[in-house]
């Protein structure tokens, strides 16, 4: 029986004060059909995340409503599968989709490579 490793992709806690964020721009096509088109490698850029102003303390913001952009990379390799809810929201608006709370489930990276037998099943996504 082959068990596939799955890494959950969530809105990352980029600071202790961050409460929400949204996908501003996809760098990897989230609508690609199964196969090599949605295969990702470790450290490959996935999307640009627009963060709520509370990412930075007031003294460090350019202005009160500053919403910083952050590049989010893959920290695993495999096949990218994005949640239908997130996909619809992020593609329906040119300036980013719905705002999601920190920890909100965005999708999964399924690693079908059997060379990582010692890794945990259904591991959480790692952010650095």
Short mmCIF file of C-alpha atoms in Angstrom, two decimals:
data_model
loop_
_atom_site.label_atom_id
_atom_site.label_comp_id
_atom_site.label_asym_id
_atom_site.label_seq_id
_atom_site.Cartn_x
_atom_site.Cartn_y
_atom_site.Cartn_z
CA UNK A 1 0.00 0.00 0.00
CA UNK A 2 1.49 3.32 -1.09
CA UNK A 3 0.86 6.23 1.30
CA UNK A 4 1.41 9.70 -0.08
CA UNK A 5 2.90 12.44 2.04
CA UNK A 6 0.75 15.57 2.15
CA UNK A 7 1.95 18.99 3.28
CA UNK A 8 -0.84 21.42 4.15
CA UNK A 9 -0.50 24.97 2.83
CA UNK A 10 -1.98 27.59 5.17
CA UNK A 11 -1.86 31.36 5.59
CA UNK A 12 1.47 31.60 7.43
CA UNK A 13 1.95 33.39 10.75
CA UNK A 14 4.54 35.82 9.38
CA UNK A 15 4.53 37.86 12.60
CA UNK A 16 2.98 37.51 16.06
CA UNK A 17 0.55 40.32 15.22
CA UNK A 18 -0.60 39.26 11.73
CA UNK A 19 -4.32 38.41 11.68
CA UNK A 20 -5.18 37.96 7.99
CA UNK A 21 -3.83 37.89 4.44
CA UNK A 22 -4.91 37.17 0.88
CA UNK A 23 -3.36 35.81 -2.28
CA UNK A 24 -2.39 38.87 -4.31
CA UNK A 25 -0.86 37.07 -7.31
CA UNK A 26 -0.21 33.47 -8.31
CA UNK A 27 3.32 32.73 -9.52
CA UNK A 28 2.50 29.08 -10.23
CA UNK A 29 -0.67 28.31 -12.23
CA UNK A 30 -3.12 26.95 -9.62
CA UNK A 31 -5.57 25.79 -12.32
CA UNK A 32 -3.10 23.51 -14.13
CA UNK A 33 -4.31 20.01 -14.90
CA UNK A 34 -2.72 17.06 -13.12
CA UNK A 35 0.75 16.21 -14.33
CA UNK A 36 3.95 18.18 -14.73
CA UNK A 37 2.10 21.50 -15.08
CA UNK A 38 1.32 21.68 -11.35
CA UNK A 39 4.44 19.89 -10.13
CA UNK A 40 6.47 22.10 -7.81
CA UNK A 41 9.98 21.90 -6.46
CA UNK A 42 11.28 22.88 -3.05
CA UNK A 43 11.84 26.69 -2.78
CA UNK A 44 9.89 27.40 -5.97
CA UNK A 45 7.88 30.67 -5.64
CA UNK A 46 4.15 29.88 -5.41
CA UNK A 47 2.35 33.18 -4.82
CA UNK A 48 2.54 36.71 -3.48
CA UNK A 49 0.68 37.19 -0.23
CA UNK A 50 -0.85 40.57 0.66
CA UNK A 51 -0.77 40.99 4.43
CA UNK A 52 -3.04 43.05 6.65
CA UNK A 53 -1.50 46.24 8.09
CA UNK A 54 -1.08 44.57 11.49
CA UNK A 55 1.89 42.57 10.11
CA UNK A 56 4.06 45.51 11.13
CA UNK A 57 3.87 47.61 14.28
CA UNK A 58 2.58 51.16 13.70
CA UNK A 59 6.03 52.74 13.91
CA UNK A 60 7.37 50.54 11.09
CA UNK A 61 4.56 51.02 8.55
CA UNK A 62 4.90 53.39 5.59
CA UNK A 63 1.39 54.64 6.43
CA UNK A 64 -1.54 53.50 8.58
CA UNK A 65 -3.11 51.29 5.90
CA UNK A 66 0.15 49.84 4.51
CA UNK A 67 -0.46 46.23 3.35
CA UNK A 68 2.96 44.61 2.71
CA UNK A 69 3.46 42.00 0.01
CA UNK A 70 5.39 38.81 0.81
CA UNK A 71 6.76 36.18 -1.59
CA UNK A 72 5.76 32.67 -0.48
CA UNK A 73 7.88 29.70 -1.61
CA UNK A 74 7.28 25.97 -1.46
CA UNK A 75 9.08 24.15 1.33
CA UNK A 76 8.38 20.74 -0.15
CA UNK A 77 8.16 19.16 -3.59
CA UNK A 78 5.20 17.43 -5.16
CA UNK A 79 1.90 18.14 -6.86
CA UNK A 80 0.12 21.38 -5.97
CA UNK A 81 -3.61 21.16 -5.16
CA UNK A 82 -5.38 24.38 -4.15
CA UNK A 83 -8.67 24.45 -2.24
CA UNK A 84 -11.61 25.26 -4.58
CA UNK A 85 -12.76 28.04 -2.20
CA UNK A 86 -9.35 29.71 -2.26
CA UNK A 87 -8.95 29.21 -5.99
CA UNK A 88 -12.30 30.84 -6.79
CA UNK A 89 -11.66 33.74 -4.44
CA UNK A 90 -8.14 34.47 -5.63
CA UNK A 91 -8.98 34.29 -9.35
CA UNK A 92 -12.18 36.36 -9.15
CA UNK A 93 -10.43 39.65 -8.36
CA UNK A 94 -7.38 41.20 -10.06
CA UNK A 95 -6.24 42.87 -6.83
CA UNK A 96 -6.35 39.76 -4.69
CA UNK A 97 -9.22 37.71 -3.39
CA UNK A 98 -10.88 37.21 -0.06
CA UNK A 99 -9.00 37.93 3.15
CA UNK A 100 -8.35 34.76 5.17
CA UNK A 101 -7.27 34.45 8.81
CA UNK A 102 -3.81 33.20 9.72
CA UNK A 103 -3.82 29.39 9.63
CA UNK A 104 -6.59 29.17 7.00
CA UNK A 105 -6.19 26.09 4.79
CA UNK A 106 -5.15 27.05 1.22
CA UNK A 107 -4.27 23.70 -0.29
CA UNK A 108 -1.97 20.71 -0.27
CA UNK A 109 1.31 19.58 -1.75
CA UNK A 110 1.16 15.84 -2.40
CA UNK A 111 4.57 14.19 -2.54
CA UNK A 112 4.30 11.00 -4.58
CA UNK A 113 8.04 10.36 -4.33
CA UNK A 114 8.75 7.30 -2.21
CA UNK A 115 12.29 8.34 -1.21
CA UNK A 116 11.03 10.19 1.89
CA UNK A 117 9.82 7.17 3.88
CA UNK A 118 10.84 8.66 7.24
CA UNK A 119 8.78 11.88 6.86
CA UNK A 120 5.52 12.37 8.78
CA UNK A 121 2.23 11.77 7.00
CA UNK A 122 0.01 14.84 6.63
CA UNK A 123 2.72 17.17 7.94
CA UNK A 124 2.02 20.85 8.49
CA UNK A 125 3.52 23.36 6.09
CA UNK A 126 6.80 24.86 7.24
CA UNK A 127 7.43 28.60 6.83
CA UNK A 128 10.69 30.39 7.37
#
